[in-house]
Amino acid sequence: MNLDENFRLKLQRTLRDNISYLQNKSIDLVNNIDNESKKNVLSRVSDEYNPYRISQERAIHNINTSIESGDQPILKLRNDDWARFRENEIEFKVIKKPTPPLHSKEELQLRVESEDFLYDCFNSYWLDTERNNRYAQVSDFLCFQDLEFPKDELFKIQNKGNIYNVESWIKYIADLVEMNFSEFKFDKKKSNRIVRFLKPLNENFEFGFEYDLTALKSQIKNNGIQLPDYFNIIVINKMFDSKAKIKSHIFNYNDNIISLGILGNPFFYPPCRSLYSFSIVDLYHYGKFYPDNIDPKRVREYKFINEENMKIVHSDEYGEKLKKYAFFYMDLLGYSSKSYLDYLEKCILEAF
């Protein structure tokens, strides 16, 4: 059997036939959130402006209303690379809270409350001893590289911003994937510049997700610290040739590999602010007080070693916070997306 049009038609049917499975599992997640640190995932489906007033009842109501509002999900080709379920291969339209006008008093208040709420969840998360122990198992690396350079290159180095320890971050991200998605194993034979984590479905096909390793390295080196834009869910023939054209299955149909898009429950994705966004917000976040004009925190210094050479020295405190936030994000992603992965696996197996 191939992942051809006949399979896609069957999959479209099973996605809709089993929508109540995802609905019930998502509602179970809402009902079982009793830990302050995980409440941030509800902010995606809640329609409250103030995140501190998130209501589990309203979240459940919005899940039910989204499911009952029309025929969904829709299986289609992706139009672009945006990490939104409205643009996804499996398109979901989820009720979202209205946003206030940009730069309005209400928009500023929402931004302040959302950031404060995220920090409260993040800080609460690290009160747990077991989480700290798990973090210690994978986080023993330096976030930044303290580079030495000739003093006449200072302007160029300053423009580069923070210099991240790219290879250590790449390993850390892979470790976090393995920790939070332990059902899926790294498949070296089916990976090249695209890294794939897979599990068997039957004798012919595997189910899992992928991310572009080369693009991720370039983004961290040139644009700042980040996770993949999204982990891309796939079904793949065990005979798939890893030398196939990169990403040809994202915007086109392929009988040996099918892209199903964003790894994340459509009701809870993203589970919190992205790592890249957090790395910027944290430079300006000084707690509850939010003045109109503030200077960013100093997270690196440029020091003379001798008359001719200098050294960039990064903040260890800031680096530690970035590593902890990546851990936090990936834990919430694994927690909130399990029901969606189970739903997809059920639908795929029924489509064969």
Coordinates of C-alpha atoms in Angstrom, one line a residue:
M1 CA 0.0 0.0 0.0
N2 CA 1.2 3.5 -0.8
L3 CA 0.4 6.8 0.8
D4 CA -1.6 7.8 -2.3
E5 CA -4.8 9.6 -2.9
N6 CA -6.9 6.6 -1.8
F7 CA -5.1 6.6 1.6
R8 CA -5.5 10.3 2.0
L9 CA -9.3 10.0 1.3
K10 CA -9.5 7.3 3.9
L11 CA -7.5 9.3 6.4
Q12 CA -9.7 12.3 5.9
R13 CA -12.7 10.2 6.8
T14 CA -11.1 8.6 9.9
L15 CA -9.9 12.0 11.1
R16 CA -13.5 13.1 11.2
D17 CA -14.9 9.8 12.4
N18 CA -12.6 9.9 15.5
I19 CA -12.9 13.6 16.3
S20 CA -14.8 12.8 19.5
Y21 CA -11.7 10.9 20.6
L22 CA -9.6 14.0 20.4
Q23 CA -12.4 16.1 21.9
N24 CA -12.7 13.8 25.0
K25 CA -9.0 13.5 25.5
S26 CA -8.5 17.2 25.3
I27 CA -11.3 17.8 27.8
D28 CA -9.6 15.2 30.1
L29 CA -6.4 17.2 29.9
V30 CA -8.3 20.4 30.9
N31 CA -10.0 18.7 33.8
N32 CA -6.7 17.2 35.1
I33 CA -4.6 20.3 35.1
D34 CA -4.2 20.9 38.9
N35 CA -0.7 22.2 38.8
E36 CA -0.1 26.0 38.5
S37 CA 2.9 25.4 36.3
K38 CA 0.9 23.8 33.5
K39 CA -2.0 26.3 33.4
N40 CA -0.3 28.2 30.6
V41 CA -1.4 25.6 28.0
L42 CA -5.0 26.6 28.7
S43 CA -4.4 30.2 27.6
R44 CA -4.6 29.0 23.9
V45 CA -8.2 27.9 24.2
S46 CA -9.4 30.2 26.9
D47 CA -11.3 33.3 25.8
E48 CA -10.4 35.4 28.9
Y49 CA -8.3 38.5 28.4
N50 CA -6.7 38.2 31.8
P51 CA -4.7 34.9 31.9
Y52 CA -5.1 34.9 35.7
R53 CA -8.8 34.3 35.2
I54 CA -8.5 31.3 32.9
S55 CA -11.6 29.2 33.4
Q56 CA -11.5 25.4 32.8
E57 CA -15.2 25.6 32.1
R58 CA -14.7 28.2 29.4
A59 CA -11.8 26.2 27.9
I60 CA -14.0 23.1 27.7
H61 CA -16.9 25.1 26.2
N62 CA -14.6 26.4 23.5
I63 CA -13.2 22.9 22.7
N64 CA -16.8 21.7 22.3
T65 CA -17.9 24.7 20.3
S66 CA -14.9 24.4 18.0
I67 CA -15.6 20.8 17.3
E68 CA -19.3 21.3 16.7
S69 CA -19.0 24.5 14.6
G70 CA -18.5 22.6 11.3
D71 CA -16.8 19.9 9.3
Q72 CA -13.2 19.6 10.6
P73 CA -10.5 18.8 10.5
I74 CA -9.6 19.2 6.8
L75 CA -6.7 17.3 5.3
K76 CA -4.9 19.3 2.6
L77 CA -1.5 20.5 1.3
R78 CA 0.2 23.1 3.4
N79 CA 0.4 26.6 1.8
D80 CA 3.4 28.0 3.8
D81 CA 5.7 27.2 6.7
W82 CA 3.8 29.1 9.4
A83 CA 3.2 27.2 12.6
R84 CA -0.5 27.7 12.7
F85 CA -3.2 25.1 12.6
R86 CA -5.3 27.3 10.2
E87 CA -2.4 26.8 7.7
N88 CA -1.6 23.2 8.7
E89 CA -1.9 20.0 6.6
I90 CA -4.5 18.9 9.1
E91 CA -6.4 22.2 9.4
F92 CA -8.3 23.0 12.6
K93 CA -10.1 26.2 13.3
V94 CA -10.2 26.8 17.0
I95 CA -12.1 29.5 18.8
K96 CA -9.6 32.2 19.8
K97 CA -10.1 35.1 22.2
P98 CA -10.4 38.5 20.4
T99 CA -7.3 40.6 20.6
P100 CA -7.4 44.3 21.6
P101 CA -6.2 47.0 19.1
L102 CA -2.4 47.2 18.8
H103 CA -0.8 49.7 21.1
S104 CA -4.0 50.4 23.0
K105 CA -4.2 50.5 26.8
E106 CA -5.9 47.1 26.7
E107 CA -3.3 45.6 24.5
L108 CA -0.5 46.7 26.8
Q109 CA -2.3 45.4 29.9
L110 CA -2.9 42.1 28.2
R111 CA 0.8 41.9 27.2
V112 CA 1.9 42.6 30.8
E113 CA -0.5 40.2 32.4
S114 CA 0.4 37.4 29.8
E115 CA 4.1 37.8 30.5
D116 CA 3.6 37.9 34.3
F117 CA 1.4 34.8 34.1
L118 CA 4.0 33.0 32.0
Y119 CA 6.8 33.8 34.6
D120 CA 4.6 32.6 37.4
C121 CA 4.0 29.3 35.7
F122 CA 7.7 29.0 34.8
N123 CA 8.8 29.7 38.3
S124 CA 6.3 27.4 39.8
Y125 CA 7.4 24.6 37.5
W126 CA 10.9 24.7 39.0
L127 CA 9.7 24.2 42.6
D128 CA 9.5 20.5 41.8
T129 CA 12.5 18.4 42.8
E130 CA 12.0 15.7 40.3
R131 CA 12.0 18.2 37.4
N132 CA 15.2 19.7 38.6
N133 CA 16.8 16.2 38.8
R134 CA 15.7 15.5 35.2
Y135 CA 17.0 18.8 34.1
A136 CA 20.4 18.1 35.7
Q137 CA 20.7 14.9 33.6
V138 CA 20.8 16.8 30.3
S139 CA 21.8 20.4 30.9
D140 CA 25.5 20.1 31.8
F141 CA 26.8 22.4 29.0
L142 CA 27.7 26.0 28.5
C143 CA 25.0 28.0 26.8
F144 CA 27.4 30.5 25.2
Q145 CA 30.9 30.6 23.8
D146 CA 33.1 33.3 25.4
L147 CA 35.0 34.2 22.3
E148 CA 38.4 36.0 22.1
F149 CA 39.0 38.4 19.2
P150 CA 41.2 41.3 18.0
K151 CA 40.0 44.6 19.4
D152 CA 39.6 46.0 15.9
E153 CA 36.8 43.4 15.3
L154 CA 34.7 44.7 18.2
F155 CA 32.0 46.4 16.1
K156 CA 31.6 43.2 14.1
I157 CA 31.3 41.0 17.2
Q158 CA 28.9 43.4 18.8
N159 CA 26.6 43.2 15.8
K160 CA 26.6 39.4 16.1
G161 CA 24.9 39.6 19.5
N162 CA 25.1 36.5 21.7
I163 CA 27.4 33.7 20.5
Y164 CA 25.7 30.4 21.3
N165 CA 27.3 27.0 21.8
V166 CA 25.5 25.6 18.7
E167 CA 26.6 22.0 18.8
S168 CA 25.8 21.7 22.5
W169 CA 22.4 23.2 22.0
I170 CA 21.6 20.8 19.1
K171 CA 22.4 17.9 21.3
Y172 CA 20.4 19.4 24.1
I173 CA 17.3 19.7 21.9
A174 CA 17.7 16.1 20.7
D175 CA 17.9 15.0 24.4
L176 CA 14.8 16.9 25.2
V177 CA 13.0 15.3 22.3
E178 CA 14.0 11.8 23.5
M179 CA 13.0 12.6 27.1
N180 CA 9.5 14.0 26.2
F181 CA 8.6 11.8 23.3
S182 CA 10.2 8.5 24.4
E183 CA 7.9 6.3 22.2
F184 CA 9.7 7.7 19.2
K185 CA 13.3 6.7 18.4
F186 CA 15.9 8.5 16.3
D187 CA 16.2 6.8 13.0
K188 CA 19.7 7.4 11.6
K189 CA 19.0 5.6 8.3
K190 CA 16.0 7.8 7.4
S191 CA 17.7 11.0 8.5
N192 CA 20.1 13.3 6.7
R193 CA 19.9 17.1 7.2
I194 CA 16.3 16.3 8.3
V195 CA 16.3 14.5 11.7
R196 CA 13.5 11.9 12.1
F197 CA 12.1 10.2 15.2
L198 CA 9.9 7.3 14.4
K199 CA 7.9 4.3 15.8
P200 CA 6.5 1.4 13.8
L201 CA 2.9 1.3 12.8
N202 CA 2.9 -2.0 11.0
E203 CA 5.2 -4.1 8.8
N204 CA 5.3 -1.4 6.1
F205 CA 5.0 2.0 7.7
E206 CA 6.3 4.2 10.6
F207 CA 4.8 7.2 12.4
G208 CA 6.8 10.1 13.9
F209 CA 8.1 13.6 13.3
E210 CA 11.0 15.5 11.9
Y211 CA 12.9 18.8 12.0
D212 CA 15.4 20.4 9.7
L213 CA 18.8 20.1 11.5
T214 CA 20.7 22.3 9.0
A215 CA 18.2 25.1 9.2
L216 CA 18.1 24.9 13.0
K217 CA 21.9 25.2 13.3
S218 CA 21.9 28.2 11.0
Q219 CA 19.1 29.9 12.9
I220 CA 20.8 29.5 16.2
K221 CA 24.1 30.7 14.8
N222 CA 22.8 33.7 13.0
N223 CA 19.4 34.7 14.4
G224 CA 19.4 33.8 18.1
I225 CA 18.5 30.8 20.3
Q226 CA 15.4 28.8 19.2
L227 CA 13.8 25.5 18.9
P228 CA 12.6 24.3 15.4
D229 CA 9.7 26.4 14.2
Y230 CA 7.6 23.3 14.7
F231 CA 8.2 19.6 14.7
N232 CA 6.6 18.1 11.6
I233 CA 4.5 15.0 12.0
I234 CA 5.0 12.3 9.2
V235 CA 3.9 8.8 8.1
I236 CA 6.7 7.2 6.2
N237 CA 7.2 4.0 4.2
K238 CA 10.0 1.8 5.7
M239 CA 11.5 1.7 2.2
F240 CA 11.8 5.5 2.1
D241 CA 15.0 6.8 0.6
S242 CA 16.6 9.4 2.9
K243 CA 18.3 10.9 -0.2
A244 CA 14.9 12.1 -1.5
K245 CA 14.6 15.8 -2.2
I246 CA 14.5 17.8 1.1
K247 CA 11.0 18.9 2.1
S248 CA 9.5 17.7 -1.2
H249 CA 6.7 16.1 0.8
I250 CA 5.8 19.3 2.6
F251 CA 4.2 21.1 -0.3
N252 CA 3.6 18.1 -2.6
Y253 CA 2.1 14.7 -2.4
N254 CA 4.5 11.8 -2.1
D255 CA 3.5 8.1 -2.1
N256 CA 6.3 7.1 0.3
I257 CA 6.0 9.9 2.9
I258 CA 3.1 12.1 4.0
S259 CA 3.4 15.3 6.0
L260 CA 0.7 15.8 8.7
G261 CA 2.1 19.1 10.0
I262 CA 2.4 20.6 13.5
L263 CA 3.3 18.4 16.4
G264 CA 0.9 19.8 19.0
N265 CA -2.7 19.6 20.1
P266 CA -4.6 22.3 18.1
F267 CA -6.4 23.4 21.3
F268 CA -3.2 23.9 23.3
Y269 CA -0.6 24.9 20.7
P270 CA 1.8 26.5 21.2
P271 CA 1.9 25.4 24.9
C272 CA 3.7 28.6 25.9
R273 CA 5.7 31.4 24.3
S274 CA 8.5 30.2 22.0
L275 CA 12.1 30.0 23.2
Y276 CA 13.2 32.7 20.8
S277 CA 10.4 35.0 22.0
F278 CA 11.2 34.3 25.6
S279 CA 14.9 35.1 25.0
I280 CA 13.9 38.6 24.0
V281 CA 11.1 39.2 26.5
D282 CA 13.4 38.2 29.4
L283 CA 15.8 41.0 28.5
Y284 CA 13.0 43.5 29.4
H285 CA 11.1 41.7 32.1
Y286 CA 11.8 43.1 35.5
G287 CA 8.8 41.7 37.3
K288 CA 5.4 43.2 37.9
F289 CA 6.5 46.7 37.2
Y290 CA 6.4 47.5 33.5
P291 CA 7.5 51.1 32.7
D292 CA 7.0 52.7 29.3
N293 CA 10.8 52.9 28.6
I294 CA 13.3 50.4 30.0
D295 CA 16.8 49.4 29.1
P296 CA 17.5 45.8 28.4
K297 CA 19.4 43.7 30.9
R298 CA 23.1 43.4 30.2
V299 CA 23.8 39.8 29.3
R300 CA 27.3 40.1 27.8
E301 CA 30.3 42.2 28.3
Y302 CA 33.4 43.0 26.2
K303 CA 36.7 42.9 28.2
F304 CA 40.3 43.6 27.3
I305 CA 42.6 40.7 27.7
N306 CA 45.6 42.8 26.7
E307 CA 46.3 45.9 24.5
E308 CA 45.4 44.1 21.3
N309 CA 42.8 41.5 22.2
M310 CA 39.4 41.4 23.8
K311 CA 36.9 38.8 25.0
I312 CA 33.1 38.5 25.0
V313 CA 31.8 37.2 28.3
H314 CA 28.1 36.1 28.6
S315 CA 25.9 36.0 31.6
D316 CA 25.7 32.5 33.1
E317 CA 22.4 33.4 34.8
Y318 CA 20.8 34.3 31.5
G319 CA 22.1 31.2 29.8
E320 CA 20.8 29.0 32.6
K321 CA 17.4 30.6 32.3
L322 CA 17.3 29.9 28.5
K323 CA 18.2 26.3 29.1
K324 CA 15.5 25.9 31.7
Y325 CA 12.9 27.6 29.5
A326 CA 13.7 25.2 26.6
F327 CA 13.2 22.3 29.1
F328 CA 9.9 23.8 30.3
Y329 CA 8.6 24.3 26.7
M330 CA 9.4 20.8 25.6
D331 CA 7.9 19.3 28.7
L332 CA 4.6 21.2 28.1
L333 CA 4.7 20.3 24.4
G334 CA 5.0 16.6 25.2
Y335 CA 2.4 16.8 27.9
S336 CA -0.2 18.7 25.8
S337 CA 0.3 16.9 22.5
K338 CA 0.1 13.3 23.6
S339 CA -3.6 13.1 23.1
Y340 CA -3.2 14.5 19.5
L341 CA -0.5 12.0 18.6
D342 CA -2.7 9.1 20.0
Y343 CA -5.6 10.4 17.9
L344 CA -3.5 10.6 14.7
E345 CA -2.1 7.1 15.2
K346 CA -5.6 5.7 15.7
C347 CA -6.8 7.5 12.5
I348 CA -3.8 6.4 10.5
L349 CA -4.2 2.7 11.5
E350 CA -7.9 2.7 10.6
A351 CA -7.1 4.3 7.2
F352 CA -4.7 1.4 6.2

